[in-house]
Amino acid sequence: MSVMKRGNQWCLRRRVPAQFRSVDTRSEIWISLQTDSRRLAIEKAPAVWDQQLAVWQARLSGQDSDAVAHFEAVQSLASFKGLRYMIH
């Protein structure tokens, strides 16, 4: 898992897997982990990445309304855990 510091916050930085390029044209994504602690960022990153993969999979399977609902659920879960989930 690649976590990188952007300003004062740690972010998850990953390439968009080739299988999802049809639903997300970016080559890479940065997701803020909303922490200034590297240790905490490393702990949070795998769950955030798994949720992002689930969103792409839902979009790929044609369940766009489900993907939107899932994305909103991911944002809510992230907020509950003290994270801000956003796509750059």
XYZ file of N, CA and C in Angstrom:
264
model
N 0.857 -1.167 0.000
C 0.000 0.000 0.000
C 0.900 1.226 0.000
N 0.639 2.140 -0.901
C 1.464 3.335 -1.017
C 0.772 4.510 -0.335
N 1.332 4.959 0.770
C 0.825 6.168 1.419
C 1.882 7.246 1.248
N 1.406 8.427 0.904
C 2.308 9.544 0.669
C 1.755 10.780 1.367
N 2.646 11.607 1.813
C 2.232 12.820 2.496
C 2.004 13.930 1.480
N 0.868 14.573 1.607
C 0.498 15.725 0.773
C 0.183 16.859 1.726
N 1.064 17.819 1.792
C 0.890 18.878 2.783
C 1.081 18.280 4.169
N 0.065 18.436 5.019
C 0.130 17.882 6.372
C -0.596 16.557 6.509
N -1.236 16.094 5.446
C -2.071 14.900 5.508
C -1.466 13.753 4.696
N -1.746 12.540 5.145
C -1.325 11.350 4.412
C -2.432 10.921 3.465
N -2.044 10.452 2.290
C -2.986 10.021 1.255
C -2.612 8.636 0.763
N -3.616 7.952 0.296
C -3.404 6.690 -0.391
C -3.230 7.021 -1.864
N -2.161 6.544 -2.451
C -1.904 6.783 -3.873
C -1.757 5.435 -4.556
N -2.627 5.198 -5.528
C -2.589 3.923 -6.249
C -2.920 4.150 -7.708
N -2.410 3.276 -8.535
C -2.777 3.278 -9.949
C -4.165 2.670 -10.077
N -4.934 3.182 -11.006
C -6.236 2.588 -11.294
C -5.946 1.302 -12.070
N -6.404 0.142 -11.568
C -6.149 -1.113 -12.268
C -6.734 -1.090 -13.685
N -6.027 -1.710 -14.615
C -6.434 -1.714 -16.023
C -7.862 -2.215 -16.209
N -8.286 -3.172 -15.409
C -9.631 -3.725 -15.571
C -10.729 -2.713 -15.272
N -10.395 -1.601 -14.609
C -11.399 -0.602 -14.258
C -11.265 0.685 -15.070
N -10.392 0.713 -16.062
C -10.182 1.923 -16.860
C -11.422 2.325 -17.650
N -12.320 1.390 -17.902
C -13.539 1.742 -18.632
C -14.528 2.511 -17.747
N -14.382 2.416 -16.436
C -15.287 3.133 -15.526
C -14.586 4.273 -14.787
N -13.260 4.355 -14.915
C -12.492 5.448 -14.318
C -11.274 5.691 -15.199
N -11.272 6.786 -15.910
C -10.244 7.029 -16.923
C -8.923 7.566 -16.360
N -8.895 7.850 -15.070
C -7.648 8.354 -14.484
C -6.596 7.248 -14.445
N -5.337 7.628 -14.487
C -4.275 6.628 -14.399
C -3.963 6.294 -12.946
N -4.164 7.250 -12.048
C -3.954 7.005 -10.625
C -4.935 7.835 -9.811
N -5.132 7.405 -8.576
C -6.007 8.162 -7.678
C -5.261 8.477 -6.392
N -5.656 9.557 -5.784
C -5.165 9.958 -4.471
C -6.397 10.053 -3.578
N -6.391 9.359 -2.476
C -7.500 9.415 -1.525
C -6.933 9.886 -0.191
N -7.443 11.001 0.298
C -6.969 11.533 1.572
C -7.359 10.588 2.698
N -6.392 10.300 3.575
C -6.654 9.446 4.734
C -6.902 10.282 5.990
N -6.894 11.582 5.831
C -7.241 12.539 6.890
C -6.512 12.285 8.201
N -5.220 12.113 8.095
C -4.408 11.975 9.292
C -3.019 12.506 9.009
N -2.376 12.985 10.057
C -0.984 13.413 9.916
C -0.045 12.349 10.483
N -0.612 11.218 10.864
C 0.160 10.102 11.412
C 0.391 9.037 10.339
N 1.635 8.759 10.033
C 1.956 7.748 9.027
C 1.453 6.371 9.473
N 1.640 6.062 10.745
C 1.200 4.772 11.281
C -0.299 4.585 11.099
N -1.070 5.599 11.425
C -2.523 5.528 11.278
C -2.918 5.443 9.804
N -2.214 6.172 8.947
C -2.495 6.123 7.504
C -2.277 4.709 6.966
N -1.204 4.070 7.391
C -0.912 2.704 6.944
C -2.000 1.740 7.415
N -2.529 1.962 8.606
C -3.612 1.113 9.126
C -4.917 1.316 8.338
N -5.224 2.548 7.971
C -6.488 2.868 7.308
C -6.496 2.534 5.818
N -5.351 2.604 5.185
C -5.258 2.492 3.731
C -5.873 1.213 3.147
N -5.620 0.022 3.685
C -6.184 -1.188 3.057
C -7.719 -1.187 2.996
N -8.378 -0.747 4.047
C -9.850 -0.720 4.058
C -10.386 0.287 3.049
N -9.741 1.432 2.946
C -10.172 2.449 1.985
C -9.981 1.928 0.566
N -8.862 1.260 0.301
C -8.618 0.702 -1.029
C -9.637 -0.380 -1.373
N -9.940 -1.247 -0.430
C -10.941 -2.294 -0.676
C -12.295 -1.700 -1.026
N -12.658 -0.628 -0.361
C -13.929 0.030 -0.659
C -13.911 0.650 -2.056
N -12.770 1.224 -2.442
C -12.669 1.806 -3.781
C -12.802 0.718 -4.840
N -12.176 -0.416 -4.613
C -12.296 -1.542 -5.548
C -13.752 -1.988 -5.681
N -14.475 -2.001 -4.573
C -15.885 -2.398 -4.602
C -16.723 -1.417 -5.422
N -16.421 -0.134 -5.318
C -17.142 0.873 -6.102
C -16.898 0.648 -7.585
N -15.650 0.445 -7.964
C -15.344 0.212 -9.375
C -15.994 -1.071 -9.880
N -15.973 -2.103 -9.072
C -16.572 -3.369 -9.482
C -18.073 -3.204 -9.715
N -18.735 -2.459 -8.852
C -20.168 -2.209 -9.017
C -20.428 -1.435 -10.312
N -19.604 -0.451 -10.589
C -19.771 0.314 -11.830
C -19.525 -0.569 -13.040
N -18.517 -1.409 -12.958
C -18.174 -2.287 -14.072
C -19.295 -3.286 -14.360
N -19.965 -3.739 -13.333
C -21.037 -4.712 -13.514
C -22.345 -4.057 -13.950
N -22.330 -2.729 -14.142
C -23.510 -2.032 -14.638
C -24.481 -1.624 -13.566
N -24.098 -1.741 -12.340
C -24.980 -1.373 -11.231
C -24.675 0.059 -10.800
N -24.861 0.988 -11.722
C -24.489 2.367 -11.442
C -25.226 2.944 -10.242
N -26.512 2.668 -10.121
C -27.224 3.218 -8.964
C -26.695 2.587 -7.681
N -26.350 1.302 -7.761
C -25.750 0.653 -6.601
C -24.373 1.232 -6.316
N -23.628 1.556 -7.370
C -22.288 2.125 -7.185
C -22.379 3.471 -6.477
N -23.352 4.284 -6.853
C -23.529 5.580 -6.206
C -23.890 5.387 -4.741
N -24.816 4.483 -4.475
C -25.204 4.210 -3.085
C -24.020 3.663 -2.302
N -23.244 2.799 -2.937
C -22.078 2.230 -2.270
C -21.047 3.315 -1.977
N -20.831 4.200 -2.943
C -19.889 5.296 -2.754
C -20.320 6.161 -1.569
N -21.610 6.452 -1.489
C -22.111 7.252 -0.371
C -21.930 6.516 0.951
N -22.111 5.197 0.930
C -21.896 4.399 2.135
C -20.425 4.419 2.544
N -19.538 4.364 1.560
C -18.097 4.422 1.840
C -17.752 5.766 2.464
N -18.314 6.841 1.922
C -18.065 8.163 2.490
C -18.562 8.229 3.935
N -19.724 7.668 4.174
C -20.286 7.670 5.519
C -19.416 6.863 6.480
N -18.987 5.687 6.042
C -18.123 4.846 6.868
C -16.804 5.555 7.153
N -16.231 6.169 6.142
C -14.972 6.886 6.314
C -15.146 8.020 7.322
N -16.239 8.749 7.218
C -16.520 9.838 8.140
C -16.640 9.319 9.567
N -17.318 8.202 9.728
C -17.485 7.588 11.044
C -16.133 7.223 11.649
N -15.199 6.806 10.799
C -13.863 6.418 11.280
C -12.902 7.582 11.326
N -13.410 8.791 11.113
C -12.565 9.978 11.198
C -11.787 10.296 9.931
N -12.248 9.752 8.808
C -11.589 9.976 7.519
C -12.466 10.855 6.653
N -11.865 11.490 5.674
C -12.632 12.193 4.651
C -12.342 11.482 3.341
N -13.356 10.868 2.778
C -13.196 10.092 1.550
C -13.585 10.956 0.379
N -12.624 11.196 -0.491
C -12.908 12.014 -1.656
C -12.051 11.532 -2.819
N -12.526 11.768 -4.018
C -11.807 11.379 -5.216
C -11.204 12.636 -5.813
N -9.934 12.567 -6.151
C -9.238 13.711 -6.755
C -9.187 13.535 -8.235
